[in-house]
Amino acid sequence: MSVIIPQEDSAQEHDQDQKTLAHSGYVAVIGRPNVGKSTLMNRILGEKIAIVSPKPQTTRLRQLGIYTQDNIQVIFVDTPGIHQPGHKLGEFMVEVALEALRDADVILFVLDLSQRPTAEDKRVAALLSQAQSGAPIVLALNKLDRLSPDKVLSSVEAYRALVPDATDWTPLSATLGNGVDDLLKRVIERLPAGPLFFPEDQLSDTAMRDIAAEIIREKVLLNTEQEIPHAVAVELEEYKERSDTLTYISANIYVERDSQKGILIGKNGAMLKKISSEARVDLEKLTDTQVYLELWVKVLKNWRQDDALLRRLGYRLSK
Ligand code: GDP
Ligand code: MG
């Protein structure tokens, strides 16, 4: 992937103190379900760590994907699926989203250019104004491949009207890849100058744990029926690099009812085995080691209504 590195002063190109030229920061990725946020993150990060699913709202936890290129580091925060606050978890997720927007150095608002702005897009745009973040807003106008060329301009205009505060916008296709480099360049240009937050090629431990939990959760959702998704949470219990070639991971999968536990375990444990082996494939890609994975299914009644439990399960706010 080619990235244009802002070079304020070429005389300093070989300066020992490269860190002073570095750009790094947090980018909050926002947008209604199904616009292609995860596909875009996967395309940029080149590694399957965000979640792609035909089912909306599978991305719930704040999760980090870190893009490092020379002296540039972009830390993507995948904001949770924003939906109407109904039960406690819903309200909580809106709070998490607002917090992510306020903490962000850049906001990446992903939209579906092949459609006109929907009511849900308008709600996300309203949430964005509500956050009053002050961070520059970059519009990723996705699914360009699904639009005939003569329709592009008017659709772009419709989205610019939806988000008049946007500083940049780029039509692109996350699946085909065109426009993605341009988007990344615009995002990087908006990042503040500053040292890299994390060592190159190394995700923070917390990030790895969050991502591992999210991968397991994804496999649960992809393998189970509709009543399971909103009732499942994954808690990483242990994440240990046993050696350069082996990582040990154990996790609890929490559901609300015994019947759900039964579904997840399956006949003779078949379902859990399937979930576990699919998760292991992705975890091995992520860690670049062999993974020994242990999963436990547990019933925690009403976890979605319990603030303390929500925090324990990673639905946390920093304040
Ligand atoms: P998210 O809910 O915003 O994270 O969306 P996903 O990344 O899970 O994508 C939702 C659906 O849109 C998936 O079926 C993707 O394959 C599809 N999709 C994402 N980006 C593009 C794109 O650029 N073009 C087309 N045609 N489909 C896309
Ligand atoms: Mg997603």
PDB file of C-alpha atoms and ligand atoms in Angstrom, residues 31-40 51-59 78 110 142-146 172-176, ligand 1:
ATOM      1  CA  GLY A  31     -21.345   5.001  10.487  1.00  0.00           C
ATOM      2  CA  ARG A  32     -24.561   3.048  10.564  1.00  0.00           C
ATOM      3  CA  PRO A  33     -24.423  -0.744  10.262  1.00  0.00           C
ATOM      4  CA  ASN A  34     -23.648  -2.244   6.843  1.00  0.00           C
ATOM      5  CA  VAL A  35     -22.014   0.771   5.203  1.00  0.00           C
ATOM      6  CA  GLY A  36     -18.714  -1.136   5.090  1.00  0.00           C
ATOM      7  CA  LYS A  37     -16.751   0.062   8.130  1.00  0.00           C
ATOM      8  CA  SER A  38     -15.226  -3.324   8.863  1.00  0.00           C
ATOM      9  CA  THR A  39     -14.466  -4.035   5.205  1.00  0.00           C
ATOM     10  CA  LEU A  40     -12.685  -0.690   4.987  1.00  0.00           C
ATOM     11  CA  ILE A  51     -15.363  -7.792  11.984  1.00  0.00           C
ATOM     12  CA  VAL A  52     -17.113  -8.206   8.664  1.00  0.00           C
ATOM     13  CA  SER A  53     -20.551  -9.670   8.731  1.00  0.00           C
ATOM     14  CA  PRO A  54     -23.681  -9.522   6.626  1.00  0.00           C
ATOM     15  CA  LYS A  55     -25.545  -9.197   9.947  1.00  0.00           C
ATOM     16  CA  PRO A  56     -25.771  -5.606  11.165  1.00  0.00           C
ATOM     17  CA  GLN A  57     -24.527  -4.523  14.594  1.00  0.00           C
ATOM     18  CA  THR A  58     -21.955  -7.197  15.158  1.00  0.00           C
ATOM     19  CA  THR A  59     -19.339  -4.612  16.027  1.00  0.00           C
ATOM     20  CA  ASP A  78     -14.200   1.048  15.584  1.00  0.00           C
ATOM     21  CA  VAL A 110     -18.335   5.910   6.564  1.00  0.00           C
ATOM     22  CA  ASN A 142     -18.095   3.814   0.147  1.00  0.00           C
ATOM     23  CA  LYS A 143     -19.499   1.330  -2.381  1.00  0.00           C
ATOM     24  CA  LEU A 144     -18.531   3.487  -5.333  1.00  0.00           C
ATOM     25  CA  ASP A 145     -18.516   0.286  -7.411  1.00  0.00           C
ATOM     26  CA  ARG A 146     -22.291   0.006  -7.007  1.00  0.00           C
ATOM     27  CA  LEU A 172     -14.112   4.787  -2.699  1.00  0.00           C
ATOM     28  CA  SER A 173     -14.779   1.094  -2.790  1.00  0.00           C
ATOM     29  CA  ALA A 174     -13.638  -0.840   0.243  1.00  0.00           C
ATOM     30  CA  THR A 175     -14.113  -4.166  -1.528  1.00  0.00           C
ATOM     31  CA  LEU A 176     -12.265  -3.213  -4.734  1.00  0.00           C
TER      32      LEU A 176
HETATM   33  P1  GDP B   1     -20.220  -2.502   8.712  1.00  0.00           P
HETATM   34  O1  GDP B   1     -21.446  -3.005   9.387  1.00  0.00           O
HETATM   35  O2  GDP B   1     -20.301  -1.034   8.469  1.00  0.00           O
HETATM   36  O3  GDP B   1     -18.946  -2.891   9.422  1.00  0.00           O
HETATM   37  O4  GDP B   1     -20.190  -3.154   7.257  1.00  0.00           O
HETATM   38  P2  GDP B   1     -19.381  -4.426   6.693  1.00  0.00           P
HETATM   39  O5  GDP B   1     -17.956  -4.065   6.466  1.00  0.00           O
HETATM   40  O6  GDP B   1     -19.667  -5.604   7.555  1.00  0.00           O
HETATM   41  O7  GDP B   1     -20.042  -4.562   5.239  1.00  0.00           O
HETATM   42  C1  GDP B   1     -21.427  -4.790   5.059  1.00  0.00           C
HETATM   43  C2  GDP B   1     -21.689  -5.382   3.682  1.00  0.00           C
HETATM   44  O8  GDP B   1     -21.351  -4.438   2.649  1.00  0.00           O
HETATM   45  C3  GDP B   1     -20.840  -6.620   3.420  1.00  0.00           C
HETATM   46  O9  GDP B   1     -21.643  -7.534   2.705  1.00  0.00           O
HETATM   47  C4  GDP B   1     -19.698  -6.089   2.548  1.00  0.00           C
HETATM   48  O10 GDP B   1     -19.152  -7.068   1.702  1.00  0.00           O
HETATM   49  C5  GDP B   1     -20.403  -5.002   1.743  1.00  0.00           C
HETATM   50  N1  GDP B   1     -19.470  -3.957   1.286  1.00  0.00           N
HETATM   51  C6  GDP B   1     -18.567  -3.274   2.030  1.00  0.00           C
HETATM   52  N2  GDP B   1     -17.872  -2.389   1.286  1.00  0.00           N
HETATM   53  C7  GDP B   1     -18.324  -2.532   0.017  1.00  0.00           C
HETATM   54  C8  GDP B   1     -17.978  -1.883  -1.247  1.00  0.00           C
HETATM   55  O11 GDP B   1     -17.101  -1.038  -1.355  1.00  0.00           O
HETATM   56  N3  GDP B   1     -18.706  -2.293  -2.328  1.00  0.00           N
HETATM   57  C9  GDP B   1     -19.671  -3.234  -2.269  1.00  0.00           C
HETATM   58  N4  GDP B   1     -20.306  -3.546  -3.392  1.00  0.00           N
HETATM   59  N5  GDP B   1     -20.014  -3.852  -1.115  1.00  0.00           N
HETATM   60  C10 GDP B   1     -19.350  -3.499   0.024  1.00  0.00           C
END
